[in-house]
């Protein structure tokens, strides 16, 4: 009987856990995209600085 109660308890928790997982996955995707954008931006700044240095020489 205890196993039945445990199973019912876990089944009750599943929708909330799935929602939390979905939310965390979205945050992770957003973070990956933001990180890529930051790296792209840093490369652009670096390229501009290199071009400026090249022009001065």
Coordinates of N, CA and C in Angstrom, one line a residue:
X1 N 0.8 -1.2 0.0 CA 0.0 0.0 0.0 C 0.9 1.3 0.0
X2 N 2.0 1.2 0.7 CA 2.9 2.4 0.8 C 3.4 2.7 -0.6
X3 N 3.7 1.7 -1.4 CA 4.2 2.0 -2.8 C 3.1 2.7 -3.6
X4 N 1.9 2.3 -3.5 CA 0.8 3.0 -4.2 C 0.7 4.5 -3.8
X5 N 0.8 4.8 -2.5 CA 0.8 6.1 -2.1 C 2.0 6.9 -2.6
X6 N 3.1 6.3 -2.6 CA 4.3 7.0 -3.1 C 4.2 7.3 -4.6
X7 N 3.6 6.3 -5.4 CA 3.4 6.5 -6.8 C 2.4 7.6 -7.0
X8 N 1.3 7.7 -6.3 CA 0.3 8.7 -6.4 C 1.0 10.1 -6.1
X9 N 1.8 10.1 -5.1 CA 2.5 11.4 -4.8 C 3.4 11.9 -5.9
X10 N 4.2 10.9 -6.5 CA 5.1 11.3 -7.6 C 4.3 11.7 -8.8
X11 N 3.2 11.0 -9.1 CA 2.4 11.4 -10.3 C 1.8 12.8 -10.1
X12 N 1.5 13.1 -8.9 CA 1.0 14.5 -8.6 C 2.0 15.5 -8.8
X13 N 3.3 15.2 -8.6 CA 4.4 16.2 -8.7 C 4.8 16.3 -10.2
X14 N 4.6 15.4 -11.0 CA 5.1 15.4 -12.4 C 4.8 16.6 -13.2
X15 N 3.5 17.1 -13.3 CA 3.3 18.3 -14.1 C 4.1 19.5 -13.7
X16 N 4.2 19.7 -12.4 CA 5.0 20.8 -11.9 C 6.5 20.7 -12.2
X17 N 7.0 19.5 -12.1 CA 8.4 19.2 -12.4 C 8.6 19.4 -13.9
X18 N 7.7 18.9 -14.7 CA 7.8 19.1 -16.2 C 7.8 20.6 -16.6
X19 N 7.0 21.4 -15.9 CA 6.9 22.8 -16.2 C 8.2 23.5 -15.8
X20 N 8.7 23.1 -14.6 CA 10.0 23.7 -14.1 C 11.1 23.3 -15.1
X21 N 11.2 22.0 -15.6 CA 12.2 21.6 -16.5 C 12.1 22.4 -17.8
X22 N 10.9 22.6 -18.3 CA 10.7 23.4 -19.5 C 11.2 24.8 -19.3
X23 N 10.9 25.4 -18.2 CA 11.4 26.7 -17.9 C 12.9 26.8 -17.9
X24 N 13.5 25.9 -17.2 CA 15.0 25.8 -17.1 C 15.6 25.6 -18.5
X25 N 15.0 24.8 -19.3 CA 15.5 24.5 -20.7 C 15.5 25.8 -21.5
X26 N 14.4 26.6 -21.3 CA 14.3 27.8 -22.1 C 15.3 28.8 -21.6
X27 N 15.5 28.9 -20.3 CA 16.5 29.8 -19.8 C 17.9 29.4 -20.3
X28 N 18.2 28.1 -20.4 CA 19.5 27.6 -20.9 C 19.7 28.0 -22.3
X29 N 18.6 27.8 -23.1 CA 18.7 28.2 -24.6 C 18.9 29.7 -24.7
X30 N 18.2 30.5 -23.9 CA 18.4 32.0 -23.9 C 19.8 32.4 -23.6
X31 N 20.4 31.7 -22.5 CA 21.7 32.0 -22.1 C 22.7 31.6 -23.2
X32 N 22.5 30.5 -23.8 CA 23.4 30.1 -24.9 C 23.4 31.1 -26.0
X33 N 22.2 31.6 -26.4 CA 22.1 32.5 -27.5 C 22.7 33.9 -27.1
X34 N 22.5 34.3 -25.8 CA 23.1 35.5 -25.4 C 24.6 35.4 -25.3
X35 N 25.1 34.3 -24.9 CA 26.6 34.1 -24.9 C 27.2 34.2 -26.3
X36 N 26.5 33.5 -27.3 CA 27.0 33.6 -28.6 C 26.9 35.1 -29.1
X37 N 25.9 35.8 -28.8 CA 25.8 37.2 -29.2 C 26.9 38.0 -28.6
X38 N 27.2 37.8 -27.3 CA 28.3 38.5 -26.6 C 29.6 38.2 -27.3
X39 N 29.9 36.9 -27.6 CA 31.1 36.5 -28.3 C 31.2 37.2 -29.7
X40 N 30.1 37.2 -30.4 CA 30.1 37.9 -31.7 C 30.4 39.4 -31.6
X41 N 29.8 40.0 -30.5 CA 30.1 41.4 -30.3 C 31.5 41.7 -29.9
X42 N 32.1 40.8 -29.1 CA 33.5 41.0 -28.7 C 34.4 40.8 -29.9
X43 N 34.1 39.9 -30.8 CA 34.9 39.7 -32.0 C 34.8 41.0 -32.9
X44 N 33.6 41.6 -33.0 CA 33.4 42.8 -33.8 C 34.3 43.9 -33.3
X45 N 34.2 44.1 -31.9 CA 35.0 45.1 -31.3 C 36.5 44.9 -31.5
X46 N 36.9 43.6 -31.3 CA 38.3 43.2 -31.6 C 38.7 43.5 -33.0
X47 N 37.9 43.2 -34.0 CA 38.2 43.4 -35.4 C 38.3 44.9 -35.6
X48 N 37.4 45.7 -35.1 CA 37.5 47.2 -35.3 C 38.8 47.7 -34.7
X49 N 39.1 47.2 -33.5 CA 40.4 47.7 -32.9 C 41.6 47.3 -33.7
X50 N 41.6 46.1 -34.2 CA 42.7 45.7 -35.1 C 42.8 46.5 -36.3
X51 N 41.6 46.8 -36.9 CA 41.6 47.6 -38.2 C 42.1 49.0 -37.9
X52 N 41.8 49.6 -36.7 CA 42.2 50.9 -36.4 C 43.8 50.9 -36.2
X53 N 44.3 49.8 -35.5 CA 45.7 49.7 -35.3 C 46.4 49.5 -36.6
X54 N 45.9 48.8 -37.5 CA 46.5 48.6 -38.8 C 46.5 49.9 -39.6
X55 N 45.5 50.7 -39.5 CA 45.4 52.0 -40.3 C 46.5 53.0 -39.7
X56 N 46.7 52.9 -38.4 CA 47.7 53.9 -37.8 C 49.1 53.6 -38.2
X57 N 49.4 52.3 -38.5 CA 50.8 51.9 -38.8 C 51.2 52.3 -40.2

